[in-house]
């Protein structure tokens, strides 16, 4: 290409790095500027297993026996989940002095957008999560970690009826007719941190507490309210083609 042609060419790398500040914290985000189609099953996720006197019995910040992206009992489109712009973000305590090393507070991983059916079975949750659902009689149900008196730290999902508990939740449908869910992330922190508003919104999320913390409140509807997780099986392999060899004797 000539110098003139190069001067008129614009492009963007697959990896985007950005820096920001909110309050007493600095953030460095490394984002994969891509759309991802995902079908996966994860089992026995146990994160943040340490002593926590207030709720020692639950044993971990997040105890998730099953996490499924996609389902195999619906349409072809439901087999996968659509994810946009996955990212890692590192958190530092702002010093205000260029000569003083910044203290690393922790990190988080998340998506700018996610849509599709996600099967879930959760025993305990540290985080901010809200899911709407419908009972068998047609009445509205809501799962909301904000109802927990300890602020969602190692919450077992217990709530006062009528409500939707973690034990009843079989999964969520992320996104709706207006667009995808925009606030999924999991953080690992040594102290509480106020993160920025998710992309495309102005509402700040709840403060993430120390330890492992999951945030997911935007546009989530329950797949089931009886604890049933939809299957997510691999497609059946087509039968092997029969090969017949023949000839004249």
JSON list of C-alpha atoms in Angstrom, two decimals:
[
{"chain": "A", "resi": 1, "resn": "UNK", "atom": "CA", "xyz": [0.00, 0.00, 0.00]},
{"chain": "A", "resi": 2, "resn": "UNK", "atom": "CA", "xyz": [1.15, 3.52, -0.69]},
{"chain": "A", "resi": 3, "resn": "UNK", "atom": "CA", "xyz": [1.65, 6.09, 2.09]},
{"chain": "A", "resi": 4, "resn": "UNK", "atom": "CA", "xyz": [-1.55, 7.83, 0.98]},
{"chain": "A", "resi": 5, "resn": "UNK", "atom": "CA", "xyz": [-3.52, 4.56, 1.20]},
{"chain": "A", "resi": 6, "resn": "UNK", "atom": "CA", "xyz": [-2.08, 3.79, 4.65]},
{"chain": "A", "resi": 7, "resn": "UNK", "atom": "CA", "xyz": [-3.02, 7.25, 5.90]},
{"chain": "A", "resi": 8, "resn": "UNK", "atom": "CA", "xyz": [-6.66, 6.61, 5.02]},
{"chain": "A", "resi": 9, "resn": "UNK", "atom": "CA", "xyz": [-6.79, 3.19, 6.67]},
{"chain": "A", "resi": 10, "resn": "UNK", "atom": "CA", "xyz": [-8.37, 2.74, 10.07]},
{"chain": "A", "resi": 11, "resn": "UNK", "atom": "CA", "xyz": [-8.38, -0.38, 12.19]},
{"chain": "A", "resi": 12, "resn": "UNK", "atom": "CA", "xyz": [-8.76, -1.70, 15.71]},
{"chain": "A", "resi": 13, "resn": "UNK", "atom": "CA", "xyz": [-6.94, -4.50, 17.48]},
{"chain": "A", "resi": 14, "resn": "UNK", "atom": "CA", "xyz": [-8.68, -7.51, 18.96]},
{"chain": "A", "resi": 15, "resn": "UNK", "atom": "CA", "xyz": [-7.48, -6.56, 22.46]},
{"chain": "A", "resi": 16, "resn": "UNK", "atom": "CA", "xyz": [-8.50, -3.15, 23.87]},
{"chain": "A", "resi": 17, "resn": "UNK", "atom": "CA", "xyz": [-6.85, -1.73, 27.01]},
{"chain": "A", "resi": 18, "resn": "UNK", "atom": "CA", "xyz": [-8.40, 1.21, 28.90]},
{"chain": "A", "resi": 19, "resn": "UNK", "atom": "CA", "xyz": [-7.80, 2.98, 32.21]},
{"chain": "A", "resi": 20, "resn": "UNK", "atom": "CA", "xyz": [-10.30, 4.75, 34.45]},
{"chain": "A", "resi": 21, "resn": "UNK", "atom": "CA", "xyz": [-10.80, 6.00, 38.01]},
{"chain": "A", "resi": 22, "resn": "UNK", "atom": "CA", "xyz": [-13.77, 6.02, 40.38]},
{"chain": "A", "resi": 23, "resn": "UNK", "atom": "CA", "xyz": [-13.43, 7.30, 43.92]},
{"chain": "A", "resi": 24, "resn": "UNK", "atom": "CA", "xyz": [-10.27, 5.95, 45.54]},
{"chain": "A", "resi": 25, "resn": "UNK", "atom": "CA", "xyz": [-9.66, 3.23, 42.96]},
{"chain": "A", "resi": 26, "resn": "UNK", "atom": "CA", "xyz": [-7.97, 3.02, 39.56]},
{"chain": "A", "resi": 27, "resn": "UNK", "atom": "CA", "xyz": [-9.00, 0.41, 37.00]},
{"chain": "A", "resi": 28, "resn": "UNK", "atom": "CA", "xyz": [-7.21, -1.17, 34.05]},
{"chain": "A", "resi": 29, "resn": "UNK", "atom": "CA", "xyz": [-9.47, -3.13, 31.72]},
{"chain": "A", "resi": 30, "resn": "UNK", "atom": "CA", "xyz": [-8.28, -5.62, 29.10]},
{"chain": "A", "resi": 31, "resn": "UNK", "atom": "CA", "xyz": [-11.19, -6.44, 26.82]},
{"chain": "A", "resi": 32, "resn": "UNK", "atom": "CA", "xyz": [-11.57, -8.88, 23.96]},
{"chain": "A", "resi": 33, "resn": "UNK", "atom": "CA", "xyz": [-13.44, -6.85, 21.36]},
{"chain": "A", "resi": 34, "resn": "UNK", "atom": "CA", "xyz": [-15.39, -9.80, 19.99]},
{"chain": "A", "resi": 35, "resn": "UNK", "atom": "CA", "xyz": [-18.71, -11.60, 20.00]},
{"chain": "A", "resi": 36, "resn": "UNK", "atom": "CA", "xyz": [-18.56, -15.13, 21.40]},
{"chain": "A", "resi": 37, "resn": "UNK", "atom": "CA", "xyz": [-21.04, -17.97, 20.94]},
{"chain": "A", "resi": 38, "resn": "UNK", "atom": "CA", "xyz": [-20.75, -20.40, 23.85]},
{"chain": "A", "resi": 39, "resn": "UNK", "atom": "CA", "xyz": [-22.12, -23.79, 24.80]},
{"chain": "A", "resi": 40, "resn": "UNK", "atom": "CA", "xyz": [-20.52, -25.23, 27.93]},
{"chain": "A", "resi": 41, "resn": "UNK", "atom": "CA", "xyz": [-21.24, -27.10, 31.15]},
{"chain": "A", "resi": 42, "resn": "UNK", "atom": "CA", "xyz": [-19.31, -26.35, 34.35]},
{"chain": "A", "resi": 43, "resn": "UNK", "atom": "CA", "xyz": [-19.75, -28.37, 37.52]},
{"chain": "A", "resi": 44, "resn": "UNK", "atom": "CA", "xyz": [-18.89, -28.01, 41.19]},
{"chain": "A", "resi": 45, "resn": "UNK", "atom": "CA", "xyz": [-17.67, -24.41, 41.14]},
{"chain": "A", "resi": 46, "resn": "UNK", "atom": "CA", "xyz": [-16.56, -23.52, 44.66]},
{"chain": "A", "resi": 47, "resn": "UNK", "atom": "CA", "xyz": [-14.94, -20.11, 44.99]},
{"chain": "A", "resi": 48, "resn": "UNK", "atom": "CA", "xyz": [-13.82, -18.18, 48.07]},
{"chain": "A", "resi": 49, "resn": "UNK", "atom": "CA", "xyz": [-13.46, -21.07, 50.53]},
{"chain": "A", "resi": 50, "resn": "UNK", "atom": "CA", "xyz": [-12.16, -19.37, 53.70]},
{"chain": "A", "resi": 51, "resn": "UNK", "atom": "CA", "xyz": [-13.26, -18.69, 57.28]},
{"chain": "A", "resi": 52, "resn": "UNK", "atom": "CA", "xyz": [-16.22, -16.33, 57.63]},
{"chain": "A", "resi": 53, "resn": "UNK", "atom": "CA", "xyz": [-17.66, -16.43, 61.13]},
{"chain": "A", "resi": 54, "resn": "UNK", "atom": "CA", "xyz": [-21.04, -14.90, 60.28]},
{"chain": "A", "resi": 55, "resn": "UNK", "atom": "CA", "xyz": [-21.89, -17.81, 57.95]},
{"chain": "A", "resi": 56, "resn": "UNK", "atom": "CA", "xyz": [-19.23, -20.44, 58.39]},
{"chain": "A", "resi": 57, "resn": "UNK", "atom": "CA", "xyz": [-21.65, -23.27, 57.72]},
{"chain": "A", "resi": 58, "resn": "UNK", "atom": "CA", "xyz": [-21.95, -22.46, 54.00]},
{"chain": "A", "resi": 59, "resn": "UNK", "atom": "CA", "xyz": [-18.18, -22.67, 53.62]},
{"chain": "A", "resi": 60, "resn": "UNK", "atom": "CA", "xyz": [-17.63, -20.68, 50.40]},
{"chain": "A", "resi": 61, "resn": "UNK", "atom": "CA", "xyz": [-18.57, -17.35, 48.86]},
{"chain": "A", "resi": 62, "resn": "UNK", "atom": "CA", "xyz": [-19.92, -19.10, 45.77]},
{"chain": "A", "resi": 63, "resn": "UNK", "atom": "CA", "xyz": [-20.95, -22.75, 45.82]},
{"chain": "A", "resi": 64, "resn": "UNK", "atom": "CA", "xyz": [-22.40, -23.58, 42.41]},
{"chain": "A", "resi": 65, "resn": "UNK", "atom": "CA", "xyz": [-22.82, -27.29, 41.63]},
{"chain": "A", "resi": 66, "resn": "UNK", "atom": "CA", "xyz": [-23.90, -26.56, 38.06]},
{"chain": "A", "resi": 67, "resn": "UNK", "atom": "CA", "xyz": [-23.48, -23.76, 35.54]},
{"chain": "A", "resi": 68, "resn": "UNK", "atom": "CA", "xyz": [-24.67, -24.37, 31.94]},
{"chain": "A", "resi": 69, "resn": "UNK", "atom": "CA", "xyz": [-24.40, -22.04, 28.99]},
{"chain": "A", "resi": 70, "resn": "UNK", "atom": "CA", "xyz": [-27.12, -23.10, 26.55]},
{"chain": "A", "resi": 71, "resn": "UNK", "atom": "CA", "xyz": [-29.70, -25.88, 26.54]},
{"chain": "A", "resi": 72, "resn": "UNK", "atom": "CA", "xyz": [-30.45, -28.85, 24.30]},
{"chain": "A", "resi": 73, "resn": "UNK", "atom": "CA", "xyz": [-34.21, -29.24, 24.79]},
{"chain": "A", "resi": 74, "resn": "UNK", "atom": "CA", "xyz": [-35.26, -26.13, 22.86]},
{"chain": "A", "resi": 75, "resn": "UNK", "atom": "CA", "xyz": [-34.61, -24.50, 19.52]},
{"chain": "A", "resi": 76, "resn": "UNK", "atom": "CA", "xyz": [-31.31, -24.45, 17.68]},
{"chain": "A", "resi": 77, "resn": "UNK", "atom": "CA", "xyz": [-30.77, -20.87, 18.82]},
{"chain": "A", "resi": 78, "resn": "UNK", "atom": "CA", "xyz": [-31.18, -21.91, 22.48]},
{"chain": "A", "resi": 79, "resn": "UNK", "atom": "CA", "xyz": [-28.25, -24.32, 22.24]},
{"chain": "A", "resi": 80, "resn": "UNK", "atom": "CA", "xyz": [-25.81, -21.46, 22.69]},
{"chain": "A", "resi": 81, "resn": "UNK", "atom": "CA", "xyz": [-25.41, -18.27, 24.67]},
{"chain": "A", "resi": 82, "resn": "UNK", "atom": "CA", "xyz": [-24.26, -15.04, 23.03]},
{"chain": "A", "resi": 83, "resn": "UNK", "atom": "CA", "xyz": [-21.54, -13.06, 24.81]},
{"chain": "A", "resi": 84, "resn": "UNK", "atom": "CA", "xyz": [-20.12, -9.68, 23.78]},
{"chain": "A", "resi": 85, "resn": "UNK", "atom": "CA", "xyz": [-16.82, -8.09, 24.78]},
{"chain": "A", "resi": 86, "resn": "UNK", "atom": "CA", "xyz": [-15.55, -10.33, 27.58]},
{"chain": "A", "resi": 87, "resn": "UNK", "atom": "CA", "xyz": [-12.99, -8.56, 29.79]},
{"chain": "A", "resi": 88, "resn": "UNK", "atom": "CA", "xyz": [-10.57, -8.71, 32.71]},
{"chain": "A", "resi": 89, "resn": "UNK", "atom": "CA", "xyz": [-10.27, -5.66, 34.92]},
{"chain": "A", "resi": 90, "resn": "UNK", "atom": "CA", "xyz": [-7.56, -5.05, 37.54]},
{"chain": "A", "resi": 91, "resn": "UNK", "atom": "CA", "xyz": [-8.23, -2.79, 40.52]},
{"chain": "A", "resi": 92, "resn": "UNK", "atom": "CA", "xyz": [-5.66, -0.58, 42.27]},
{"chain": "A", "resi": 93, "resn": "UNK", "atom": "CA", "xyz": [-5.91, 1.77, 45.21]},
{"chain": "A", "resi": 94, "resn": "UNK", "atom": "CA", "xyz": [-5.27, 5.27, 43.87]},
{"chain": "A", "resi": 95, "resn": "UNK", "atom": "CA", "xyz": [-2.32, 6.95, 45.59]},
{"chain": "A", "resi": 96, "resn": "UNK", "atom": "CA", "xyz": [-2.41, 10.41, 44.00]},
{"chain": "A", "resi": 97, "resn": "UNK", "atom": "CA", "xyz": [1.36, 10.29, 43.86]},
{"chain": "A", "resi": 98, "resn": "UNK", "atom": "CA", "xyz": [3.16, 9.01, 40.77]},
{"chain": "A", "resi": 99, "resn": "UNK", "atom": "CA", "xyz": [6.22, 8.09, 42.86]},
{"chain": "A", "resi": 100, "resn": "UNK", "atom": "CA", "xyz": [4.25, 5.79, 45.20]},
{"chain": "A", "resi": 101, "resn": "UNK", "atom": "CA", "xyz": [3.57, 2.23, 43.99]},
{"chain": "A", "resi": 102, "resn": "UNK", "atom": "CA", "xyz": [-0.13, 1.47, 43.63]},
{"chain": "A", "resi": 103, "resn": "UNK", "atom": "CA", "xyz": [-1.61, -1.29, 45.78]},
{"chain": "A", "resi": 104, "resn": "UNK", "atom": "CA", "xyz": [-3.35, -4.07, 43.87]},
{"chain": "A", "resi": 105, "resn": "UNK", "atom": "CA", "xyz": [-6.81, -4.63, 45.38]},
{"chain": "A", "resi": 106, "resn": "UNK", "atom": "CA", "xyz": [-8.01, -7.41, 43.10]},
{"chain": "A", "resi": 107, "resn": "UNK", "atom": "CA", "xyz": [-9.69, -8.03, 39.77]},
{"chain": "A", "resi": 108, "resn": "UNK", "atom": "CA", "xyz": [-12.91, -9.00, 38.09]},
{"chain": "A", "resi": 109, "resn": "UNK", "atom": "CA", "xyz": [-13.94, -10.85, 34.92]},
{"chain": "A", "resi": 110, "resn": "UNK", "atom": "CA", "xyz": [-17.18, -10.17, 33.09]},
{"chain": "A", "resi": 111, "resn": "UNK", "atom": "CA", "xyz": [-19.07, -9.50, 29.86]},
{"chain": "A", "resi": 112, "resn": "UNK", "atom": "CA", "xyz": [-20.47, -6.27, 28.45]},
{"chain": "A", "resi": 113, "resn": "UNK", "atom": "CA", "xyz": [-23.48, -8.27, 27.25]},
{"chain": "A", "resi": 114, "resn": "UNK", "atom": "CA", "xyz": [-24.89, -11.79, 27.53]},
{"chain": "A", "resi": 115, "resn": "UNK", "atom": "CA", "xyz": [-28.09, -13.28, 26.16]},
{"chain": "A", "resi": 116, "resn": "UNK", "atom": "CA", "xyz": [-29.48, -16.80, 26.18]},
{"chain": "A", "resi": 117, "resn": "UNK", "atom": "CA", "xyz": [-30.47, -19.55, 28.59]},
{"chain": "A", "resi": 118, "resn": "UNK", "atom": "CA", "xyz": [-28.13, -20.30, 31.48]},
{"chain": "A", "resi": 119, "resn": "UNK", "atom": "CA", "xyz": [-28.82, -23.29, 33.71]},
{"chain": "A", "resi": 120, "resn": "UNK", "atom": "CA", "xyz": [-27.95, -22.69, 37.38]},
{"chain": "A", "resi": 121, "resn": "UNK", "atom": "CA", "xyz": [-27.88, -24.59, 40.62]},
{"chain": "A", "resi": 122, "resn": "UNK", "atom": "CA", "xyz": [-26.60, -22.44, 43.51]},
{"chain": "A", "resi": 123, "resn": "UNK", "atom": "CA", "xyz": [-26.14, -23.50, 47.14]},
{"chain": "A", "resi": 124, "resn": "UNK", "atom": "CA", "xyz": [-24.63, -20.25, 48.37]},
{"chain": "A", "resi": 125, "resn": "UNK", "atom": "CA", "xyz": [-24.02, -16.88, 46.78]},
{"chain": "A", "resi": 126, "resn": "UNK", "atom": "CA", "xyz": [-21.95, -13.87, 47.68]},
{"chain": "A", "resi": 127, "resn": "UNK", "atom": "CA", "xyz": [-23.16, -11.19, 45.35]},
{"chain": "A", "resi": 128, "resn": "UNK", "atom": "CA", "xyz": [-25.92, -8.99, 44.04]},
{"chain": "A", "resi": 129, "resn": "UNK", "atom": "CA", "xyz": [-28.45, -10.92, 41.98]},
{"chain": "A", "resi": 130, "resn": "UNK", "atom": "CA", "xyz": [-32.04, -10.30, 40.96]},
{"chain": "A", "resi": 131, "resn": "UNK", "atom": "CA", "xyz": [-34.27, -12.69, 38.98]},
{"chain": "A", "resi": 132, "resn": "UNK", "atom": "CA", "xyz": [-37.97, -12.44, 38.21]},
{"chain": "A", "resi": 133, "resn": "UNK", "atom": "CA", "xyz": [-40.17, -15.52, 37.90]},
{"chain": "A", "resi": 134, "resn": "UNK", "atom": "CA", "xyz": [-43.73, -16.81, 37.81]},
{"chain": "A", "resi": 135, "resn": "UNK", "atom": "CA", "xyz": [-45.21, -19.31, 40.25]},
{"chain": "A", "resi": 136, "resn": "UNK", "atom": "CA", "xyz": [-47.36, -22.25, 39.20]},
{"chain": "A", "resi": 137, "resn": "UNK", "atom": "CA", "xyz": [-50.49, -20.24, 40.01]},
{"chain": "A", "resi": 138, "resn": "UNK", "atom": "CA", "xyz": [-49.34, -17.38, 37.79]},
{"chain": "A", "resi": 139, "resn": "UNK", "atom": "CA", "xyz": [-48.28, -15.03, 40.57]},
{"chain": "A", "resi": 140, "resn": "UNK", "atom": "CA", "xyz": [-45.05, -13.05, 40.30]},
{"chain": "A", "resi": 141, "resn": "UNK", "atom": "CA", "xyz": [-41.95, -14.16, 42.18]},
{"chain": "A", "resi": 142, "resn": "UNK", "atom": "CA", "xyz": [-38.67, -12.34, 42.72]},
{"chain": "A", "resi": 143, "resn": "UNK", "atom": "CA", "xyz": [-35.26, -13.54, 43.84]},
{"chain": "A", "resi": 144, "resn": "UNK", "atom": "CA", "xyz": [-33.27, -10.60, 45.19]},
{"chain": "A", "resi": 145, "resn": "UNK", "atom": "CA", "xyz": [-30.11, -10.82, 47.28]},
{"chain": "A", "resi": 146, "resn": "UNK", "atom": "CA", "xyz": [-30.88, -7.35, 48.65]},
{"chain": "A", "resi": 147, "resn": "UNK", "atom": "CA", "xyz": [-33.44, -9.02, 50.91]},
{"chain": "A", "resi": 148, "resn": "UNK", "atom": "CA", "xyz": [-30.60, -10.68, 52.82]},
{"chain": "A", "resi": 149, "resn": "UNK", "atom": "CA", "xyz": [-29.86, -8.96, 56.16]},
{"chain": "A", "resi": 150, "resn": "UNK", "atom": "CA", "xyz": [-26.11, -9.55, 55.66]},
{"chain": "A", "resi": 151, "resn": "UNK", "atom": "CA", "xyz": [-26.14, -7.83, 52.28]},
{"chain": "A", "resi": 152, "resn": "UNK", "atom": "CA", "xyz": [-25.75, -10.90, 50.09]},
{"chain": "A", "resi": 153, "resn": "UNK", "atom": "CA", "xyz": [-22.59, -12.30, 51.70]},
{"chain": "A", "resi": 154, "resn": "UNK", "atom": "CA", "xyz": [-22.74, -16.12, 51.57]},
{"chain": "A", "resi": 155, "resn": "UNK", "atom": "CA", "xyz": [-26.49, -15.98, 51.14]},
{"chain": "A", "resi": 156, "resn": "UNK", "atom": "CA", "xyz": [-28.26, -19.34, 51.06]},
{"chain": "A", "resi": 157, "resn": "UNK", "atom": "CA", "xyz": [-31.20, -17.88, 49.17]},
{"chain": "A", "resi": 158, "resn": "UNK", "atom": "CA", "xyz": [-33.63, -18.10, 52.06]},
{"chain": "A", "resi": 159, "resn": "UNK", "atom": "CA", "xyz": [-36.50, -15.61, 51.81]},
{"chain": "A", "resi": 160, "resn": "UNK", "atom": "CA", "xyz": [-39.96, -14.96, 53.16]},
{"chain": "A", "resi": 161, "resn": "UNK", "atom": "CA", "xyz": [-42.71, -16.24, 50.85]},
{"chain": "A", "resi": 162, "resn": "UNK", "atom": "CA", "xyz": [-43.93, -15.28, 48.37]},
{"chain": "A", "resi": 163, "resn": "UNK", "atom": "CA", "xyz": [-40.50, -15.12, 46.81]},
{"chain": "A", "resi": 164, "resn": "UNK", "atom": "CA", "xyz": [-38.12, -17.07, 44.60]},
{"chain": "A", "resi": 165, "resn": "UNK", "atom": "CA", "xyz": [-35.33, -18.80, 46.51]},
{"chain": "A", "resi": 166, "resn": "UNK", "atom": "CA", "xyz": [-32.02, -20.13, 45.19]},
{"chain": "A", "resi": 167, "resn": "UNK", "atom": "CA", "xyz": [-33.27, -23.68, 45.80]},
{"chain": "A", "resi": 168, "resn": "UNK", "atom": "CA", "xyz": [-36.20, -23.03, 43.43]},
{"chain": "A", "resi": 169, "resn": "UNK", "atom": "CA", "xyz": [-34.09, -21.48, 40.69]},
{"chain": "A", "resi": 170, "resn": "UNK", "atom": "CA", "xyz": [-33.28, -23.81, 37.79]},
{"chain": "A", "resi": 171, "resn": "UNK", "atom": "CA", "xyz": [-31.65, -21.22, 35.58]},
{"chain": "A", "resi": 172, "resn": "UNK", "atom": "CA", "xyz": [-32.10, -17.81, 34.02]},
{"chain": "A", "resi": 173, "resn": "UNK", "atom": "CA", "xyz": [-32.89, -16.34, 30.63]},
{"chain": "A", "resi": 174, "resn": "UNK", "atom": "CA", "xyz": [-30.47, -13.47, 30.18]},
{"chain": "A", "resi": 175, "resn": "UNK", "atom": "CA", "xyz": [-31.73, -10.55, 28.13]},
{"chain": "A", "resi": 176, "resn": "UNK", "atom": "CA", "xyz": [-35.14, -9.75, 26.72]},
{"chain": "A", "resi": 177, "resn": "UNK", "atom": "CA", "xyz": [-36.77, -8.09, 23.70]},
{"chain": "A", "resi": 178, "resn": "UNK", "atom": "CA", "xyz": [-35.06, -4.80, 24.56]},
{"chain": "A", "resi": 179, "resn": "UNK", "atom": "CA", "xyz": [-31.54, -6.24, 24.52]},
{"chain": "A", "resi": 180, "resn": "UNK", "atom": "CA", "xyz": [-29.01, -8.41, 26.37]},
{"chain": "A", "resi": 181, "resn": "UNK", "atom": "CA", "xyz": [-28.18, -8.49, 30.06]},
{"chain": "A", "resi": 182, "resn": "UNK", "atom": "CA", "xyz": [-25.33, -6.04, 30.67]},
{"chain": "A", "resi": 183, "resn": "UNK", "atom": "CA", "xyz": [-23.99, -6.44, 34.20]},
{"chain": "A", "resi": 184, "resn": "UNK", "atom": "CA", "xyz": [-22.54, -9.95, 34.64]},
{"chain": "A", "resi": 185, "resn": "UNK", "atom": "CA", "xyz": [-19.18, -10.08, 36.42]},
{"chain": "A", "resi": 186, "resn": "UNK", "atom": "CA", "xyz": [-17.32, -11.97, 39.14]},
{"chain": "A", "resi": 187, "resn": "UNK", "atom": "CA", "xyz": [-14.73, -10.19, 41.28]},
{"chain": "A", "resi": 188, "resn": "UNK", "atom": "CA", "xyz": [-11.95, -11.30, 43.61]},
{"chain": "A", "resi": 189, "resn": "UNK", "atom": "CA", "xyz": [-11.08, -8.49, 46.05]},
{"chain": "A", "resi": 190, "resn": "UNK", "atom": "CA", "xyz": [-9.25, -7.86, 49.32]},
{"chain": "A", "resi": 191, "resn": "UNK", "atom": "CA", "xyz": [-11.58, -4.98, 50.21]},
{"chain": "A", "resi": 192, "resn": "UNK", "atom": "CA", "xyz": [-14.96, -3.63, 49.09]},
{"chain": "A", "resi": 193, "resn": "UNK", "atom": "CA", "xyz": [-14.96, -1.78, 45.75]},
{"chain": "A", "resi": 194, "resn": "UNK", "atom": "CA", "xyz": [-17.50, 0.41, 43.96]},
{"chain": "A", "resi": 195, "resn": "UNK", "atom": "CA", "xyz": [-17.28, -0.48, 40.29]},
{"chain": "A", "resi": 196, "resn": "UNK", "atom": "CA", "xyz": [-18.40, 1.73, 37.41]},
{"chain": "A", "resi": 197, "resn": "UNK", "atom": "CA", "xyz": [-21.84, 1.51, 35.81]},
{"chain": "A", "resi": 198, "resn": "UNK", "atom": "CA", "xyz": [-22.08, -1.25, 33.18]},
{"chain": "A", "resi": 199, "resn": "UNK", "atom": "CA", "xyz": [-21.68, -0.28, 29.53]},
{"chain": "A", "resi": 200, "resn": "UNK", "atom": "CA", "xyz": [-24.83, 1.38, 28.21]},
{"chain": "A", "resi": 201, "resn": "UNK", "atom": "CA", "xyz": [-26.21, 2.18, 31.68]},
{"chain": "A", "resi": 202, "resn": "UNK", "atom": "CA", "xyz": [-25.84, 4.91, 34.28]},
{"chain": "A", "resi": 203, "resn": "UNK", "atom": "CA", "xyz": [-26.82, 2.90, 37.38]},
{"chain": "A", "resi": 204, "resn": "UNK", "atom": "CA", "xyz": [-23.86, 2.06, 39.62]},
{"chain": "A", "resi": 205, "resn": "UNK", "atom": "CA", "xyz": [-23.87, -1.58, 40.79]},
{"chain": "A", "resi": 206, "resn": "UNK", "atom": "CA", "xyz": [-24.00, -2.54, 44.45]},
{"chain": "A", "resi": 207, "resn": "UNK", "atom": "CA", "xyz": [-20.61, -2.30, 46.17]},
{"chain": "A", "resi": 208, "resn": "UNK", "atom": "CA", "xyz": [-18.71, -5.55, 45.69]},
{"chain": "A", "resi": 209, "resn": "UNK", "atom": "CA", "xyz": [-17.65, -7.00, 49.04]},
{"chain": "A", "resi": 210, "resn": "UNK", "atom": "CA", "xyz": [-14.26, -8.51, 49.86]},
{"chain": "A", "resi": 211, "resn": "UNK", "atom": "CA", "xyz": [-13.71, -12.09, 48.74]},
{"chain": "A", "resi": 212, "resn": "UNK", "atom": "CA", "xyz": [-15.44, -13.54, 45.67]},
{"chain": "A", "resi": 213, "resn": "UNK", "atom": "CA", "xyz": [-18.50, -11.58, 44.55]},
{"chain": "A", "resi": 214, "resn": "UNK", "atom": "CA", "xyz": [-20.93, -12.16, 41.68]},
{"chain": "A", "resi": 215, "resn": "UNK", "atom": "CA", "xyz": [-22.99, -9.33, 40.20]},
{"chain": "A", "resi": 216, "resn": "UNK", "atom": "CA", "xyz": [-25.94, -10.07, 37.88]},
{"chain": "A", "resi": 217, "resn": "UNK", "atom": "CA", "xyz": [-29.23, -8.15, 38.05]},
{"chain": "A", "resi": 218, "resn": "UNK", "atom": "CA", "xyz": [-30.03, -6.83, 34.57]},
{"chain": "A", "resi": 219, "resn": "UNK", "atom": "CA", "xyz": [-32.84, -8.46, 32.57]},
{"chain": "A", "resi": 220, "resn": "UNK", "atom": "CA", "xyz": [-32.90, -11.90, 34.21]},
{"chain": "A", "resi": 221, "resn": "UNK", "atom": "CA", "xyz": [-36.00, -14.13, 34.12]},
{"chain": "A", "resi": 222, "resn": "UNK", "atom": "CA", "xyz": [-36.21, -17.57, 35.72]},
{"chain": "A", "resi": 223, "resn": "UNK", "atom": "CA", "xyz": [-36.25, -20.55, 33.34]},
{"chain": "A", "resi": 224, "resn": "UNK", "atom": "CA", "xyz": [-37.95, -22.59, 36.05]},
{"chain": "A", "resi": 225, "resn": "UNK", "atom": "CA", "xyz": [-39.09, -22.01, 39.63]},
{"chain": "A", "resi": 226, "resn": "UNK", "atom": "CA", "xyz": [-39.05, -25.65, 40.78]},
{"chain": "A", "resi": 227, "resn": "UNK", "atom": "CA", "xyz": [-35.29, -26.18, 40.79]},
{"chain": "A", "resi": 228, "resn": "UNK", "atom": "CA", "xyz": [-35.26, -28.06, 37.49]},
{"chain": "A", "resi": 229, "resn": "UNK", "atom": "CA", "xyz": [-32.23, -27.30, 35.33]},
{"chain": "A", "resi": 230, "resn": "UNK", "atom": "CA", "xyz": [-32.76, -27.82, 31.58]},
{"chain": "A", "resi": 231, "resn": "UNK", "atom": "CA", "xyz": [-30.48, -30.37, 29.89]},
{"chain": "A", "resi": 232, "resn": "UNK", "atom": "CA", "xyz": [-27.51, -29.27, 27.85]},
{"chain": "A", "resi": 233, "resn": "UNK", "atom": "CA", "xyz": [-26.39, -32.36, 25.99]},
{"chain": "A", "resi": 234, "resn": "UNK", "atom": "CA", "xyz": [-24.07, -32.52, 23.03]},
{"chain": "A", "resi": 235, "resn": "UNK", "atom": "CA", "xyz": [-25.75, -32.94, 19.63]},
{"chain": "A", "resi": 236, "resn": "UNK", "atom": "CA", "xyz": [-26.12, -36.56, 18.57]},
{"chain": "A", "resi": 237, "resn": "UNK", "atom": "CA", "xyz": [-23.54, -37.62, 16.03]},
{"chain": "A", "resi": 238, "resn": "UNK", "atom": "CA", "xyz": [-25.04, -38.44, 12.62]},
{"chain": "A", "resi": 239, "resn": "UNK", "atom": "CA", "xyz": [-24.96, -42.16, 11.75]},
{"chain": "A", "resi": 240, "resn": "UNK", "atom": "CA", "xyz": [-21.90, -43.30, 9.90]},
{"chain": "A", "resi": 241, "resn": "UNK", "atom": "CA", "xyz": [-22.46, -43.55, 6.17]},
{"chain": "A", "resi": 242, "resn": "UNK", "atom": "CA", "xyz": [-22.65, -47.11, 4.90]},
{"chain": "A", "resi": 243, "resn": "UNK", "atom": "CA", "xyz": [-20.05, -47.91, 2.30]},
{"chain": "A", "resi": 244, "resn": "UNK", "atom": "CA", "xyz": [-20.72, -50.79, -0.06]},
{"chain": "A", "resi": 245, "resn": "UNK", "atom": "CA", "xyz": [-18.03, -52.12, -2.32]},
{"chain": "A", "resi": 246, "resn": "UNK", "atom": "CA", "xyz": [-19.03, -54.33, -5.15]},
{"chain": "A", "resi": 247, "resn": "UNK", "atom": "CA", "xyz": [-17.89, -55.53, -8.50]},
{"chain": "A", "resi": 248, "resn": "UNK", "atom": "CA", "xyz": [-18.22, -58.18, -11.10]},
{"chain": "A", "resi": 249, "resn": "UNK", "atom": "CA", "xyz": [-16.58, -61.55, -10.63]}
]
